[in-house]
């Protein structure tokens, strides 16, 4: 373009000198003609335009479209101004959600680049349609997702579950499985908040953070503490029934003794 501008300036200078001395100058076909207005260009589609830096005006025959070649192809006084929209995203995503077109520009390598376009990306929880499929936040269940409970980025603590969009304290699922189901550091009956009063197995109930036998008559160590029936004096204290009635009298039954035996 610099060569073109230099030649134009030289010929314009010659034209001015020739005019001053009263001479006539004939321009060859490959040299631009100076002008003041389009009427000076003799028709045939030529227009009067100026160099990009508002230099001397010259006659220019517009091409149908601007291309990346360092020239003002469409004779609008600008070089390589494509002025065309572009979009390289998947079909059906243009102008959906956040996606929109960009602008085509010429690079230094004379290729075309699309700048300013927004393409689909992985959906994130933000109330927007990031992947441009027409729906926002569709990959997130705000009813059950502990990281987005009830609303995007509302994060439940490690001791909470998301239930119907609310963070609620996680509870022990089973008070007899030997596991800390809710991750609070207390398994089974040791988790008093969750397990007190609940079953810890056959003839076993959680009380005060410990397993307690509920039967002193079955000959089994129901709470797993190594003590059976009357010998488990904490759960089967003295005078507790430890066997079936011995007669029709409902009060006539074996009882746990002080020494932990059943008589």
PDB file of C-alpha atoms in Angstrom:
ATOM      1  CA  UNK A   1       0.000   0.000   0.000  1.00  0.00           C
ATOM      2  CA  UNK A   2       2.934   2.347   0.691  1.00  0.00           C
ATOM      3  CA  UNK A   3       4.128   1.912  -2.916  1.00  0.00           C
ATOM      4  CA  UNK A   4       0.660   2.716  -4.200  1.00  0.00           C
ATOM      5  CA  UNK A   5       0.383   5.825  -2.025  1.00  0.00           C
ATOM      6  CA  UNK A   6       3.858   6.999  -3.015  1.00  0.00           C
ATOM      7  CA  UNK A   7       3.071   6.660  -6.704  1.00  0.00           C
ATOM      8  CA  UNK A   8      -0.193   8.515  -6.259  1.00  0.00           C
ATOM      9  CA  UNK A   9       1.491  11.376  -4.434  1.00  0.00           C
ATOM     10  CA  UNK A  10       4.182  11.612  -7.135  1.00  0.00           C
ATOM     11  CA  UNK A  11       1.626  11.725  -9.935  1.00  0.00           C
ATOM     12  CA  UNK A  12      -0.427  14.283  -8.075  1.00  0.00           C
ATOM     13  CA  UNK A  13       2.699  16.397  -7.699  1.00  0.00           C
ATOM     14  CA  UNK A  14       3.394  16.112 -11.402  1.00  0.00           C
ATOM     15  CA  UNK A  15      -0.183  17.087 -12.174  1.00  0.00           C
ATOM     16  CA  UNK A  16       0.103  20.233 -10.109  1.00  0.00           C
ATOM     17  CA  UNK A  17       3.430  21.187 -11.717  1.00  0.00           C
ATOM     18  CA  UNK A  18       2.025  20.539 -15.189  1.00  0.00           C
ATOM     19  CA  UNK A  19      -0.975  22.699 -14.423  1.00  0.00           C
ATOM     20  CA  UNK A  20       1.295  25.505 -13.255  1.00  0.00           C
ATOM     21  CA  UNK A  21       3.277  25.593 -16.491  1.00  0.00           C
ATOM     22  CA  UNK A  22       0.257  25.082 -18.745  1.00  0.00           C
ATOM     23  CA  UNK A  23       1.152  21.607 -19.939  1.00  0.00           C
ATOM     24  CA  UNK A  24      -1.119  18.631 -20.544  1.00  0.00           C
ATOM     25  CA  UNK A  25      -0.260  15.360 -18.819  1.00  0.00           C
ATOM     26  CA  UNK A  26      -1.611  11.997 -20.014  1.00  0.00           C
ATOM     27  CA  UNK A  27      -1.784   9.300 -17.329  1.00  0.00           C
ATOM     28  CA  UNK A  28      -1.042   5.696 -18.308  1.00  0.00           C
ATOM     29  CA  UNK A  29      -3.739   3.067 -17.584  1.00  0.00           C
ATOM     30  CA  UNK A  30      -1.968   1.620 -14.522  1.00  0.00           C
ATOM     31  CA  UNK A  31      -1.688   4.949 -12.724  1.00  0.00           C
ATOM     32  CA  UNK A  32      -4.469   6.358 -10.497  1.00  0.00           C
ATOM     33  CA  UNK A  33      -6.183   9.569 -11.623  1.00  0.00           C
ATOM     34  CA  UNK A  34      -6.761  12.416  -9.199  1.00  0.00           C
ATOM     35  CA  UNK A  35     -10.254  13.781  -8.704  1.00  0.00           C
ATOM     36  CA  UNK A  36     -12.377  16.089  -6.637  1.00  0.00           C
ATOM     37  CA  UNK A  37     -15.677  14.271  -7.033  1.00  0.00           C
ATOM     38  CA  UNK A  38     -16.939  11.097  -8.653  1.00  0.00           C
ATOM     39  CA  UNK A  39     -18.049  13.010 -11.758  1.00  0.00           C
ATOM     40  CA  UNK A  40     -14.378  13.656 -12.449  1.00  0.00           C
ATOM     41  CA  UNK A  41     -13.768   9.925 -12.973  1.00  0.00           C
ATOM     42  CA  UNK A  42     -15.604   9.563 -16.276  1.00  0.00           C
ATOM     43  CA  UNK A  43     -18.257   7.035 -15.231  1.00  0.00           C
ATOM     44  CA  UNK A  44     -17.927   3.305 -15.942  1.00  0.00           C
ATOM     45  CA  UNK A  45     -18.432   2.625 -12.244  1.00  0.00           C
ATOM     46  CA  UNK A  46     -15.411   4.609 -11.044  1.00  0.00           C
ATOM     47  CA  UNK A  47     -15.779   6.584  -7.843  1.00  0.00           C
ATOM     48  CA  UNK A  48     -13.706   9.333  -6.326  1.00  0.00           C
ATOM     49  CA  UNK A  49     -12.229   8.271  -3.013  1.00  0.00           C
ATOM     50  CA  UNK A  50      -9.257   9.095  -0.814  1.00  0.00           C
ATOM     51  CA  UNK A  51      -6.354   7.179   0.616  1.00  0.00           C
ATOM     52  CA  UNK A  52      -6.863   5.708   4.113  1.00  0.00           C
ATOM     53  CA  UNK A  53      -4.894   8.601   5.668  1.00  0.00           C
ATOM     54  CA  UNK A  54      -7.137  11.175   3.957  1.00  0.00           C
ATOM     55  CA  UNK A  55      -4.456  11.846   1.364  1.00  0.00           C
ATOM     56  CA  UNK A  56      -5.094  12.907  -2.240  1.00  0.00           C
ATOM     57  CA  UNK A  57      -8.377  11.759  -3.749  1.00  0.00           C
ATOM     58  CA  UNK A  58      -8.246   9.441  -6.746  1.00  0.00           C
ATOM     59  CA  UNK A  59     -10.530   7.521  -9.095  1.00  0.00           C
ATOM     60  CA  UNK A  60     -11.163   3.946  -8.011  1.00  0.00           C
ATOM     61  CA  UNK A  61     -13.157   1.072  -9.547  1.00  0.00           C
ATOM     62  CA  UNK A  62     -14.793  -0.849  -6.658  1.00  0.00           C
ATOM     63  CA  UNK A  63     -14.561  -4.625  -6.487  1.00  0.00           C
ATOM     64  CA  UNK A  64     -17.641  -6.498  -5.251  1.00  0.00           C
ATOM     65  CA  UNK A  65     -16.069  -7.277  -1.879  1.00  0.00           C
ATOM     66  CA  UNK A  66     -13.073  -6.416   0.244  1.00  0.00           C
ATOM     67  CA  UNK A  67     -10.391  -9.120   0.478  1.00  0.00           C
ATOM     68  CA  UNK A  68      -7.287  -9.420   2.642  1.00  0.00           C
ATOM     69  CA  UNK A  69      -4.643  -8.010   0.299  1.00  0.00           C
ATOM     70  CA  UNK A  70      -3.530  -4.707   1.806  1.00  0.00           C
ATOM     71  CA  UNK A  71      -5.637  -2.698  -0.685  1.00  0.00           C
ATOM     72  CA  UNK A  72      -8.860  -0.727  -0.603  1.00  0.00           C
ATOM     73  CA  UNK A  73     -10.792  -3.108  -2.856  1.00  0.00           C
ATOM     74  CA  UNK A  74     -14.228  -1.578  -2.361  1.00  0.00           C
ATOM     75  CA  UNK A  75     -12.963   2.020  -2.667  1.00  0.00           C
ATOM     76  CA  UNK A  76     -14.344   3.219   0.655  1.00  0.00           C
ATOM     77  CA  UNK A  77     -11.074   4.766   1.801  1.00  0.00           C
ATOM     78  CA  UNK A  78     -10.305   1.861   4.158  1.00  0.00           C
ATOM     79  CA  UNK A  79      -7.956  -1.071   3.655  1.00  0.00           C
ATOM     80  CA  UNK A  80      -8.986  -4.681   4.407  1.00  0.00           C
ATOM     81  CA  UNK A  81     -12.113  -3.643   6.285  1.00  0.00           C
ATOM     82  CA  UNK A  82     -14.203  -6.778   5.760  1.00  0.00           C
ATOM     83  CA  UNK A  83     -17.205  -5.601   7.799  1.00  0.00           C
ATOM     84  CA  UNK A  84     -18.788  -9.054   7.774  1.00  0.00           C
ATOM     85  CA  UNK A  85     -20.196 -11.016  10.692  1.00  0.00           C
ATOM     86  CA  UNK A  86     -18.750 -14.446  11.458  1.00  0.00           C
ATOM     87  CA  UNK A  87     -19.585 -17.394  13.673  1.00  0.00           C
ATOM     88  CA  UNK A  88     -17.796 -20.751  13.940  1.00  0.00           C
ATOM     89  CA  UNK A  89     -19.988 -22.431  16.552  1.00  0.00           C
ATOM     90  CA  UNK A  90     -22.245 -25.471  16.037  1.00  0.00           C
ATOM     91  CA  UNK A  91     -25.316 -25.050  13.882  1.00  0.00           C
ATOM     92  CA  UNK A  92     -28.338 -23.879  15.802  1.00  0.00           C
ATOM     93  CA  UNK A  93     -26.408 -22.136  18.588  1.00  0.00           C
ATOM     94  CA  UNK A  94     -26.006 -18.666  17.052  1.00  0.00           C
ATOM     95  CA  UNK A  95     -27.947 -16.056  19.052  1.00  0.00           C
ATOM     96  CA  UNK A  96     -29.047 -18.736  21.544  1.00  0.00           C
ATOM     97  CA  UNK A  97     -28.131 -18.137  25.192  1.00  0.00           C
ATOM     98  CA  UNK A  98     -24.813 -16.317  25.458  1.00  0.00           C
ATOM     99  CA  UNK A  99     -23.662 -17.213  21.938  1.00  0.00           C
ATOM    100  CA  UNK A 100     -23.359 -14.454  19.345  1.00  0.00           C
ATOM    101  CA  UNK A 101     -21.444 -13.633  16.177  1.00  0.00           C
ATOM    102  CA  UNK A 102     -18.143 -11.809  15.931  1.00  0.00           C
ATOM    103  CA  UNK A 103     -16.481  -9.677  13.250  1.00  0.00           C
ATOM    104  CA  UNK A 104     -14.242 -10.871  10.420  1.00  0.00           C
ATOM    105  CA  UNK A 105     -10.850  -9.173  10.284  1.00  0.00           C
ATOM    106  CA  UNK A 106      -7.719  -9.575   8.179  1.00  0.00           C
ATOM    107  CA  UNK A 107      -4.588 -10.844   9.902  1.00  0.00           C
ATOM    108  CA  UNK A 108      -0.995  -9.894   9.118  1.00  0.00           C
ATOM    109  CA  UNK A 109      -0.741 -13.180   7.247  1.00  0.00           C
ATOM    110  CA  UNK A 110      -3.575 -12.052   4.934  1.00  0.00           C
ATOM    111  CA  UNK A 111      -5.927 -14.666   6.378  1.00  0.00           C
ATOM    112  CA  UNK A 112      -9.331 -14.042   7.943  1.00  0.00           C
ATOM    113  CA  UNK A 113      -9.928 -14.281  11.699  1.00  0.00           C
ATOM    114  CA  UNK A 114     -13.195 -14.061  13.615  1.00  0.00           C
ATOM    115  CA  UNK A 115     -12.950 -11.850  16.697  1.00  0.00           C
ATOM    116  CA  UNK A 116     -15.529 -11.068  19.354  1.00  0.00           C
ATOM    117  CA  UNK A 117     -17.684 -14.153  18.830  1.00  0.00           C
ATOM    118  CA  UNK A 118     -18.969 -16.102  21.839  1.00  0.00           C
ATOM    119  CA  UNK A 119     -19.113 -19.906  21.396  1.00  0.00           C
ATOM    120  CA  UNK A 120     -20.816 -22.584  23.524  1.00  0.00           C
ATOM    121  CA  UNK A 121     -18.925 -23.694  26.633  1.00  0.00           C
ATOM    122  CA  UNK A 122     -19.603 -26.243  29.355  1.00  0.00           C
ATOM    123  CA  UNK A 123     -22.665 -25.289  31.374  1.00  0.00           C
ATOM    124  CA  UNK A 124     -21.923 -23.847  34.794  1.00  0.00           C
ATOM    125  CA  UNK A 125     -24.441 -23.000  37.490  1.00  0.00           C
ATOM    126  CA  UNK A 126     -24.894 -19.258  37.056  1.00  0.00           C
ATOM    127  CA  UNK A 127     -28.431 -18.698  35.786  1.00  0.00           C
ATOM    128  CA  UNK A 128     -27.150 -18.348  32.199  1.00  0.00           C
ATOM    129  CA  UNK A 129     -27.275 -20.584  29.133  1.00  0.00           C
ATOM    130  CA  UNK A 130     -23.528 -21.151  28.715  1.00  0.00           C
ATOM    131  CA  UNK A 131     -23.769 -24.053  26.267  1.00  0.00           C
ATOM    132  CA  UNK A 132     -26.366 -22.253  24.138  1.00  0.00           C
ATOM    133  CA  UNK A 133     -28.922 -25.050  24.028  1.00  0.00           C
ATOM    134  CA  UNK A 134     -31.829 -22.860  25.061  1.00  0.00           C
ATOM    135  CA  UNK A 135     -31.847 -23.871  28.746  1.00  0.00           C
ATOM    136  CA  UNK A 136     -29.901 -22.436  31.673  1.00  0.00           C
ATOM    137  CA  UNK A 137     -28.316 -24.600  34.412  1.00  0.00           C
ATOM    138  CA  UNK A 138     -29.980 -27.774  33.126  1.00  0.00           C
ATOM    139  CA  UNK A 139     -27.052 -29.925  34.341  1.00  0.00           C
ATOM    140  CA  UNK A 140     -27.668 -29.073  37.987  1.00  0.00           C
ATOM    141  CA  UNK A 141     -30.370 -30.417  40.322  1.00  0.00           C
ATOM    142  CA  UNK A 142     -30.941 -27.605  42.797  1.00  0.00           C
ATOM    143  CA  UNK A 143     -33.135 -29.947  44.844  1.00  0.00           C
ATOM    144  CA  UNK A 144     -30.392 -32.478  45.639  1.00  0.00           C
ATOM    145  CA  UNK A 145     -27.001 -31.024  44.621  1.00  0.00           C
ATOM    146  CA  UNK A 146     -25.069 -30.223  47.856  1.00  0.00           C
ATOM    147  CA  UNK A 147     -22.885 -27.769  45.923  1.00  0.00           C
ATOM    148  CA  UNK A 148     -25.868 -25.859  44.521  1.00  0.00           C
ATOM    149  CA  UNK A 149     -28.624 -26.482  47.044  1.00  0.00           C
ATOM    150  CA  UNK A 150     -31.673 -24.380  46.294  1.00  0.00           C
ATOM    151  CA  UNK A 151     -29.551 -21.886  44.357  1.00  0.00           C
ATOM    152  CA  UNK A 152     -26.339 -21.815  42.372  1.00  0.00           C
ATOM    153  CA  UNK A 153     -23.201 -22.015  44.512  1.00  0.00           C
ATOM    154  CA  UNK A 154     -25.139 -22.507  47.760  1.00  0.00           C
ATOM    155  CA  UNK A 155     -22.781 -25.108  49.216  1.00  0.00           C
ATOM    156  CA  UNK A 156     -23.928 -27.405  52.026  1.00  0.00           C
ATOM    157  CA  UNK A 157     -21.350 -28.360  54.675  1.00  0.00           C
ATOM    158  CA  UNK A 158     -19.805 -31.841  54.756  1.00  0.00           C
ATOM    159  CA  UNK A 159     -22.224 -32.721  57.558  1.00  0.00           C
ATOM    160  CA  UNK A 160     -25.279 -31.722  55.530  1.00  0.00           C
ATOM    161  CA  UNK A 161     -27.324 -33.167  52.685  1.00  0.00           C
ATOM    162  CA  UNK A 162     -29.376 -31.208  50.157  1.00  0.00           C
ATOM    163  CA  UNK A 163     -33.005 -32.226  50.597  1.00  0.00           C
ATOM    164  CA  UNK A 164     -35.690 -30.507  48.507  1.00  0.00           C
ATOM    165  CA  UNK A 165     -33.408 -27.533  47.970  1.00  0.00           C
ATOM    166  CA  UNK A 166     -32.441 -27.080  51.632  1.00  0.00           C
ATOM    167  CA  UNK A 167     -29.247 -27.990  53.468  1.00  0.00           C
ATOM    168  CA  UNK A 168     -30.187 -30.304  56.336  1.00  0.00           C
ATOM    169  CA  UNK A 169     -27.996 -32.094  58.875  1.00  0.00           C
ATOM    170  CA  UNK A 170     -26.972 -35.512  57.637  1.00  0.00           C
ATOM    171  CA  UNK A 171     -28.122 -38.320  59.932  1.00  0.00           C
ATOM    172  CA  UNK A 172     -26.887 -41.788  60.775  1.00  0.00           C
ATOM    173  CA  UNK A 173     -28.615 -44.146  58.342  1.00  0.00           C
ATOM    174  CA  UNK A 174     -28.239 -47.331  60.375  1.00  0.00           C
ATOM    175  CA  UNK A 175     -27.465 -47.529  64.093  1.00  0.00           C
ATOM    176  CA  UNK A 176     -26.283 -51.145  63.862  1.00  0.00           C
ATOM    177  CA  UNK A 177     -23.956 -51.269  60.830  1.00  0.00           C
ATOM    178  CA  UNK A 178     -20.738 -50.258  62.582  1.00  0.00           C
ATOM    179  CA  UNK A 179     -20.251 -47.275  60.253  1.00  0.00           C
ATOM    180  CA  UNK A 180     -20.235 -43.527  60.649  1.00  0.00           C
ATOM    181  CA  UNK A 181     -22.863 -42.896  57.994  1.00  0.00           C
ATOM    182  CA  UNK A 182     -23.077 -39.136  58.410  1.00  0.00           C
ATOM    183  CA  UNK A 183     -19.330 -38.521  58.762  1.00  0.00           C
ATOM    184  CA  UNK A 184     -19.557 -36.709  62.094  1.00  0.00           C
ATOM    185  CA  UNK A 185     -17.036 -38.989  63.821  1.00  0.00           C
ATOM    186  CA  UNK A 186     -19.615 -40.987  65.807  1.00  0.00           C
ATOM    187  CA  UNK A 187     -20.788 -44.401  64.519  1.00  0.00           C
ATOM    188  CA  UNK A 188     -24.025 -46.094  65.533  1.00  0.00           C
ATOM    189  CA  UNK A 189     -25.074 -45.593  69.178  1.00  0.00           C
ATOM    190  CA  UNK A 190     -22.195 -43.207  69.835  1.00  0.00           C
ATOM    191  CA  UNK A 191     -24.087 -40.744  67.640  1.00  0.00           C
ATOM    192  CA  UNK A 192     -26.535 -39.859  70.397  1.00  0.00           C
ATOM    193  CA  UNK A 193     -28.286 -37.140  68.398  1.00  0.00           C
ATOM    194  CA  UNK A 194     -29.307 -39.627  65.714  1.00  0.00           C
ATOM    195  CA  UNK A 195     -29.463 -43.011  67.434  1.00  0.00           C
ATOM    196  CA  UNK A 196     -30.663 -42.624  71.031  1.00  0.00           C
ATOM    197  CA  UNK A 197     -33.844 -44.664  71.357  1.00  0.00           C
ATOM    198  CA  UNK A 198     -33.291 -46.467  68.055  1.00  0.00           C
ATOM    199  CA  UNK A 199     -32.583 -50.144  67.509  1.00  0.00           C
ATOM    200  CA  UNK A 200     -28.995 -51.302  67.389  1.00  0.00           C
ATOM    201  CA  UNK A 201     -29.957 -54.883  66.574  1.00  0.00           C
ATOM    202  CA  UNK A 202     -32.236 -57.660  67.934  1.00  0.00           C
ATOM    203  CA  UNK A 203     -33.105 -56.933  71.592  1.00  0.00           C
ATOM    204  CA  UNK A 204     -30.718 -53.960  71.510  1.00  0.00           C
ATOM    205  CA  UNK A 205     -31.485 -50.263  71.750  1.00  0.00           C
ATOM    206  CA  UNK A 206     -29.242 -47.174  71.828  1.00  0.00           C
ATOM    207  CA  UNK A 207     -29.382 -45.246  75.084  1.00  0.00           C
ATOM    208  CA  UNK A 208     -27.076 -42.493  76.271  1.00  0.00           C
ATOM    209  CA  UNK A 209     -24.590 -43.153  73.497  1.00  0.00           C
ATOM    210  CA  UNK A 210     -24.257 -46.891  74.251  1.00  0.00           C
ATOM    211  CA  UNK A 211     -25.866 -50.179  73.286  1.00  0.00           C
ATOM    212  CA  UNK A 212     -28.337 -51.529  75.832  1.00  0.00           C
ATOM    213  CA  UNK A 213     -29.822 -55.040  76.136  1.00  0.00           C
ATOM    214  CA  UNK A 214     -33.594 -55.049  76.118  1.00  0.00           C
ATOM    215  CA  UNK A 215     -33.970 -58.757  76.948  1.00  0.00           C
ATOM    216  CA  UNK A 216     -32.498 -60.403  80.013  1.00  0.00           C
ATOM    217  CA  UNK A 217     -34.117 -63.760  79.254  1.00  0.00           C
ATOM    218  CA  UNK A 218     -32.809 -64.953  75.860  1.00  0.00           C
ATOM    219  CA  UNK A 219     -29.371 -66.173  76.891  1.00  0.00           C
ATOM    220  CA  UNK A 220     -27.668 -63.855  74.357  1.00  0.00           C
ATOM    221  CA  UNK A 221     -25.241 -60.974  74.553  1.00  0.00           C
ATOM    222  CA  UNK A 222     -27.552 -58.612  72.672  1.00  0.00           C
ATOM    223  CA  UNK A 223     -25.412 -55.489  73.047  1.00  0.00           C
ATOM    224  CA  UNK A 224     -22.075 -57.173  72.315  1.00  0.00           C
ATOM    225  CA  UNK A 225     -20.381 -56.156  75.556  1.00  0.00           C
ATOM    226  CA  UNK A 226     -19.378 -59.733  76.497  1.00  0.00           C
ATOM    227  CA  UNK A 227     -22.031 -60.029  79.229  1.00  0.00           C
ATOM    228  CA  UNK A 228     -25.163 -62.161  78.874  1.00  0.00           C
ATOM    229  CA  UNK A 229     -28.515 -61.437  80.497  1.00  0.00           C
ATOM    230  CA  UNK A 230     -28.153 -61.092  84.308  1.00  0.00           C
ATOM    231  CA  UNK A 231     -24.390 -60.883  84.112  1.00  0.00           C
ATOM    232  CA  UNK A 232     -24.863 -57.610  82.223  1.00  0.00           C
ATOM    233  CA  UNK A 233     -25.757 -55.859  85.472  1.00  0.00           C
ATOM    234  CA  UNK A 234     -25.912 -52.394  83.858  1.00  0.00           C
ATOM    235  CA  UNK A 235     -28.761 -53.503  81.601  1.00  0.00           C
ATOM    236  CA  UNK A 236     -30.239 -56.284  83.754  1.00  0.00           C
ATOM    237  CA  UNK A 237     -30.022 -55.019  87.317  1.00  0.00           C
ATOM    238  CA  UNK A 238     -30.970 -57.010  90.439  1.00  0.00           C
ATOM    239  CA  UNK A 239     -34.566 -58.240  90.590  1.00  0.00           C
ATOM    240  CA  UNK A 240     -35.034 -58.013  86.783  1.00  0.00           C
ATOM    241  CA  UNK A 241     -37.038 -60.831  85.256  1.00  0.00           C
ATOM    242  CA  UNK A 242     -34.572 -63.239  83.634  1.00  0.00           C
ATOM    243  CA  UNK A 243     -36.841 -66.118  82.577  1.00  0.00           C
ATOM    244  CA  UNK A 244     -40.429 -67.170  81.911  1.00  0.00           C
ATOM    245  CA  UNK A 245     -42.950 -67.348  84.809  1.00  0.00           C
ATOM    246  CA  UNK A 246     -42.687 -70.519  86.905  1.00  0.00           C
ATOM    247  CA  UNK A 247     -46.446 -70.716  87.596  1.00  0.00           C
ATOM    248  CA  UNK A 248     -49.728 -69.089  86.761  1.00  0.00           C
ATOM    249  CA  UNK A 249     -48.729 -66.244  89.008  1.00  0.00           C
ATOM    250  CA  UNK A 250     -47.320 -63.592  86.708  1.00  0.00           C
ATOM    251  CA  UNK A 251     -45.086 -62.382  89.488  1.00  0.00           C
ATOM    252  CA  UNK A 252     -43.538 -65.821  89.981  1.00  0.00           C
ATOM    253  CA  UNK A 253     -40.526 -65.669  87.668  1.00  0.00           C
ATOM    254  CA  UNK A 254     -36.753 -65.981  87.972  1.00  0.00           C
ATOM    255  CA  UNK A 255     -34.954 -62.783  88.888  1.00  0.00           C
ATOM    256  CA  UNK A 256     -31.437 -61.507  88.443  1.00  0.00           C
ATOM    257  CA  UNK A 257     -29.498 -61.737  91.637  1.00  0.00           C
ATOM    258  CA  UNK A 258     -26.876 -59.440  93.109  1.00  0.00           C
ATOM    259  CA  UNK A 259     -24.155 -61.778  91.906  1.00  0.00           C
ATOM    260  CA  UNK A 260     -25.487 -61.639  88.343  1.00  0.00           C
ATOM    261  CA  UNK A 261     -27.081 -65.050  88.254  1.00  0.00           C
ATOM    262  CA  UNK A 262     -30.686 -65.823  87.394  1.00  0.00           C
ATOM    263  CA  UNK A 263     -32.672 -67.553  90.168  1.00  0.00           C
TER     264      UNK A 263
END
